[in-house]
mmCIF file of C-alpha atoms in Angstrom:
data_model
loop_
_atom_site.group_PDB
_atom_site.id
_atom_site.type_symbol
_atom_site.label_atom_id
_atom_site.label_comp_id
_atom_site.label_asym_id
_atom_site.label_seq_id
_atom_site.Cartn_x
_atom_site.Cartn_y
_atom_site.Cartn_z
ATOM 1 C CA MET A 1 0.018 0.022 0.015
ATOM 2 C CA LYS A 2 2.884 2.397 0.601
ATOM 3 C CA ILE A 3 4.130 1.930 -2.916
ATOM 4 C CA VAL A 4 1.085 3.605 -4.530
ATOM 5 C CA PRO A 5 1.627 7.020 -2.772
ATOM 6 C CA ILE A 6 5.362 6.856 -3.528
ATOM 7 C CA CYS A 7 4.693 6.165 -7.218
ATOM 8 C CA LEU A 8 1.983 8.852 -7.349
ATOM 9 C CA LEU A 9 4.371 11.406 -5.756
ATOM 10 C CA SER A 10 7.136 10.461 -8.210
ATOM 11 C CA VAL A 11 4.824 10.808 -11.234
ATOM 12 C CA LEU A 12 3.517 14.160 -10.044
ATOM 13 C CA SER A 13 6.993 15.527 -9.408
ATOM 14 C CA VAL A 14 8.146 14.529 -12.889
ATOM 15 C CA LEU A 15 5.017 16.071 -14.481
ATOM 16 C CA ALA A 16 5.550 19.280 -12.438
ATOM 17 C CA GLN A 17 9.096 19.569 -13.728
ATOM 18 C CA LEU A 18 7.952 18.945 -17.319
ATOM 19 C CA SER A 19 5.154 21.438 -17.107
ATOM 20 C CA ARG A 20 7.501 24.142 -15.701
ATOM 21 C CA ALA A 21 9.930 23.528 -18.593
ATOM 22 C CA GLN A 22 7.099 24.088 -21.055
ATOM 23 C CA SER A 23 5.982 27.421 -19.568
ATOM 24 C CA GLY A 24 7.748 29.425 -22.297
ATOM 25 C CA THR A 25 9.012 32.068 -19.883
ATOM 26 C CA SER A 26 12.740 32.463 -19.854
ATOM 27 C CA SER A 27 14.999 34.487 -17.561
ATOM 28 C CA VAL A 28 17.373 35.043 -20.522
ATOM 29 C CA PRO A 29 16.603 38.352 -22.313
ATOM 30 C CA GLU A 30 15.905 38.175 -25.993
ATOM 31 C CA ALA A 31 18.408 39.758 -28.442
ATOM 32 C CA ASN A 32 17.221 43.110 -29.786
ATOM 33 C CA SER A 33 18.791 43.759 -33.177
ATOM 34 C CA GLY A 34 17.225 47.222 -33.268
ATOM 35 C CA ARG A 35 19.036 48.393 -30.151
ATOM 36 C CA PRO A 36 20.453 50.989 -29.867
ATOM 37 C CA THR A 37 18.419 53.526 -31.797
ATOM 38 C CA VAL A 38 20.738 56.303 -30.542
ATOM 39 C CA SER A 39 24.487 56.221 -29.895
ATOM 40 C CA THR A 40 24.091 56.174 -26.099
ATOM 41 C CA PRO A 41 20.644 55.090 -25.012
ATOM 42 C CA ALA A 42 19.467 55.897 -21.428
ATOM 43 C CA THR A 43 18.536 52.274 -20.870
ATOM 44 C CA LEU A 44 21.265 49.760 -19.989
ATOM 45 C CA THR A 45 22.102 46.294 -21.189
ATOM 46 C CA PRO A 46 20.841 43.386 -18.956
ATOM 47 C CA VAL A 47 23.005 42.777 -15.882
ATOM 48 C CA GLY A 48 25.837 40.302 -16.502
ATOM 49 C CA TYR A 49 25.584 40.389 -20.347
ATOM 50 C CA LEU A 50 28.208 41.781 -22.709
ATOM 51 C CA GLN A 51 26.903 43.884 -25.575
ATOM 52 C CA PHE A 52 29.092 44.438 -28.627
ATOM 53 C CA GLU A 53 28.417 47.267 -31.048
ATOM 54 C CA ASN A 54 30.509 47.442 -34.214
ATOM 55 C CA GLY A 55 30.609 49.827 -37.072
ATOM 56 C CA ALA A 56 32.652 51.481 -39.792
ATOM 57 C CA LEU A 57 33.193 55.111 -40.549
ATOM 58 C CA PHE A 58 34.272 56.596 -43.897
ATOM 59 C CA ALA A 59 35.290 60.221 -44.375
ATOM 60 C CA GLU A 60 37.010 62.136 -47.154
ATOM 61 C CA ASP A 61 38.379 65.601 -47.974
ATOM 62 C CA SER A 62 39.660 66.830 -44.608
ATOM 63 C CA THR A 63 42.637 69.073 -43.872
ATOM 64 C CA GLU A 64 44.434 66.040 -42.304
ATOM 65 C CA PHE A 65 43.579 63.344 -44.892
ATOM 66 C CA SER A 66 41.997 62.795 -48.295
ATOM 67 C CA LYS A 67 40.260 59.533 -47.263
ATOM 68 C CA ARG A 68 39.848 57.771 -43.884
ATOM 69 C CA ILE A 69 38.244 54.498 -42.897
ATOM 70 C CA GLY A 70 37.860 53.511 -39.267
ATOM 71 C CA ILE A 71 36.454 50.379 -37.617
ATOM 72 C CA GLY A 72 34.697 51.123 -34.311
ATOM 73 C CA GLN A 73 33.944 48.844 -31.388
ATOM 74 C CA VAL A 74 31.922 49.571 -28.254
ATOM 75 C CA THR A 75 31.740 46.909 -25.482
ATOM 76 C CA LYS A 76 29.167 47.342 -22.720
ATOM 77 C CA LEU A 77 28.735 45.429 -19.462
ATOM 78 C CA SER A 78 26.082 46.192 -16.853
ATOM 79 C CA VAL A 79 27.468 45.292 -13.433
ATOM 80 C CA LEU A 80 24.371 46.408 -11.539
ATOM 81 C CA GLN A 81 20.787 47.084 -12.596
ATOM 82 C CA ARG A 82 21.542 50.831 -12.711
ATOM 83 C CA LEU A 83 25.316 50.855 -13.528
ATOM 84 C CA GLU A 84 27.036 50.032 -16.848
ATOM 85 C CA LEU A 85 30.687 50.095 -17.808
ATOM 86 C CA PHE A 86 31.747 50.606 -21.434
ATOM 87 C CA LEU A 87 34.872 50.663 -23.593
ATOM 88 C CA GLN A 88 34.857 52.494 -26.900
ATOM 89 C CA SER A 89 37.741 51.854 -29.255
ATOM 90 C CA GLU A 90 38.832 52.107 -32.867
ATOM 91 C CA PRO A 91 41.039 49.066 -33.378
ATOM 92 C CA LEU A 92 41.824 50.046 -37.011
ATOM 93 C CA ALA A 93 42.127 53.459 -38.668
ATOM 94 C CA ILE A 94 43.366 53.625 -42.292
ATOM 95 C CA SER A 95 43.998 57.025 -43.729
ATOM 96 C CA GLN A 96 45.274 58.358 -47.041
ATOM 97 C CA ALA A 97 46.897 61.718 -47.476
ATOM 98 C CA LYS A 98 47.961 62.525 -51.051
ATOM 99 C CA TYR A 99 49.786 59.300 -52.152
ATOM 100 C CA ARG A 100 50.690 57.991 -48.652
ATOM 101 C CA THR A 101 48.544 55.458 -46.815
ATOM 102 C CA ALA A 102 48.887 54.972 -43.011
ATOM 103 C CA VAL A 103 47.448 52.285 -40.797
ATOM 104 C CA HIS A 104 47.038 53.016 -37.064
ATOM 105 C CA GLU A 105 45.055 52.013 -34.024
ATOM 106 C CA GLY A 106 42.508 54.637 -33.035
ATOM 107 C CA GLU A 107 41.768 56.221 -29.696
ATOM 108 C CA VAL A 108 40.256 54.348 -26.743
ATOM 109 C CA PHE A 109 37.716 55.735 -24.322
ATOM 110 C CA ALA A 110 36.416 54.201 -21.095
ATOM 111 C CA GLY A 111 33.194 55.212 -19.438
ATOM 112 C CA VAL A 112 30.485 54.493 -16.891
ATOM 113 C CA GLN A 113 26.758 55.166 -17.177
ATOM 114 C CA GLY A 114 24.188 55.168 -14.384
ATOM 115 C CA VAL A 115 20.428 55.346 -14.432
ATOM 116 C CA LEU A 116 19.009 58.082 -12.185
ATOM 117 C CA PHE A 117 15.284 57.579 -12.863
ATOM 118 C CA VAL A 118 13.711 54.458 -14.330
ATOM 119 C CA ASP A 119 11.080 54.646 -17.035
ATOM 120 C CA ASP A 120 7.455 54.503 -15.859
ATOM 121 C CA GLU A 121 4.068 55.485 -17.387
ATOM 122 C CA SER A 122 4.607 59.264 -16.960
ATOM 123 C CA ARG A 123 8.311 59.911 -17.295
ATOM 124 C CA PRO A 124 11.285 58.565 -19.417
ATOM 125 C CA THR A 125 14.442 56.878 -18.219
ATOM 126 C CA VAL A 126 17.064 59.448 -17.200
ATOM 127 C CA SER A 127 20.804 58.547 -17.093
ATOM 128 C CA ILE A 128 24.139 60.204 -16.590
ATOM 129 C CA SER A 129 27.472 59.095 -17.963
ATOM 130 C CA TYR A 130 31.184 59.902 -17.656
ATOM 131 C CA VAL A 131 33.661 59.169 -20.461
ATOM 132 C CA ARG A 132 37.447 59.571 -20.397
ATOM 133 C CA ARG A 133 40.086 59.019 -23.098
ATOM 134 C CA VAL A 134 42.552 56.409 -22.000
ATOM 135 C CA HIS A 135 44.666 56.079 -25.169
ATOM 136 C CA THR A 136 45.613 58.766 -27.698
ATOM 137 C CA SER A 137 46.273 57.749 -31.261
ATOM 138 C CA VAL A 138 48.447 59.296 -33.951
ATOM 139 C CA ALA A 139 45.778 58.506 -36.548
ATOM 140 C CA PRO A 140 44.242 61.664 -38.177
ATOM 141 C CA GLU A 141 41.153 62.870 -36.373
ATOM 142 C CA LEU A 142 37.803 63.816 -37.848
ATOM 143 C CA ASP A 143 37.322 66.839 -35.659
ATOM 144 C CA VAL A 144 39.485 69.573 -34.164
ATOM 145 C CA GLY A 145 40.644 68.528 -30.739
ATOM 146 C CA THR A 146 39.233 65.408 -29.161
ATOM 147 C CA PHE A 147 38.020 65.700 -25.588
ATOM 148 C CA ARG A 148 39.943 64.146 -22.743
ATOM 149 C CA GLN A 149 36.906 63.686 -20.568
ATOM 150 C CA GLN A 150 33.188 64.275 -20.923
ATOM 151 C CA ARG A 151 30.153 64.289 -18.654
ATOM 152 C CA ARG A 152 26.760 63.799 -20.251
ATOM 153 C CA PHE A 153 23.204 63.967 -18.820
ATOM 154 C CA PHE A 154 20.449 62.508 -20.914
#
């Protein structure tokens, strides 16, 4: 007689595990290929996940170069729900001035971003960030004078 309750308990626990696995809810966030819609969104990546943003930049007819191609990389890591660290770099910068082509590494910036107010029905997410240049490159720049550090509120 004791075997029936034990078998019933075993079957119910197996079915409970199977039904939980079929629930369709996952703690892993879905990838969002449309993110970011702006260069530095106020919302952060999920905690513990690395986000890689890659791109290329082409420019021509500057006082420092006739053509320039740069490959950009931004790596983001949220360490807390409201705190994200990021590293922005240009691993490759190829420039051409007259008949001379130069290949360099670009500049590297490190930063931190924190969420001050979280989005709700009546107000948007508000964040603040701090960015600092940690490596200066000899590659020609697109602008006149790159900043050493920057504070932004958005």
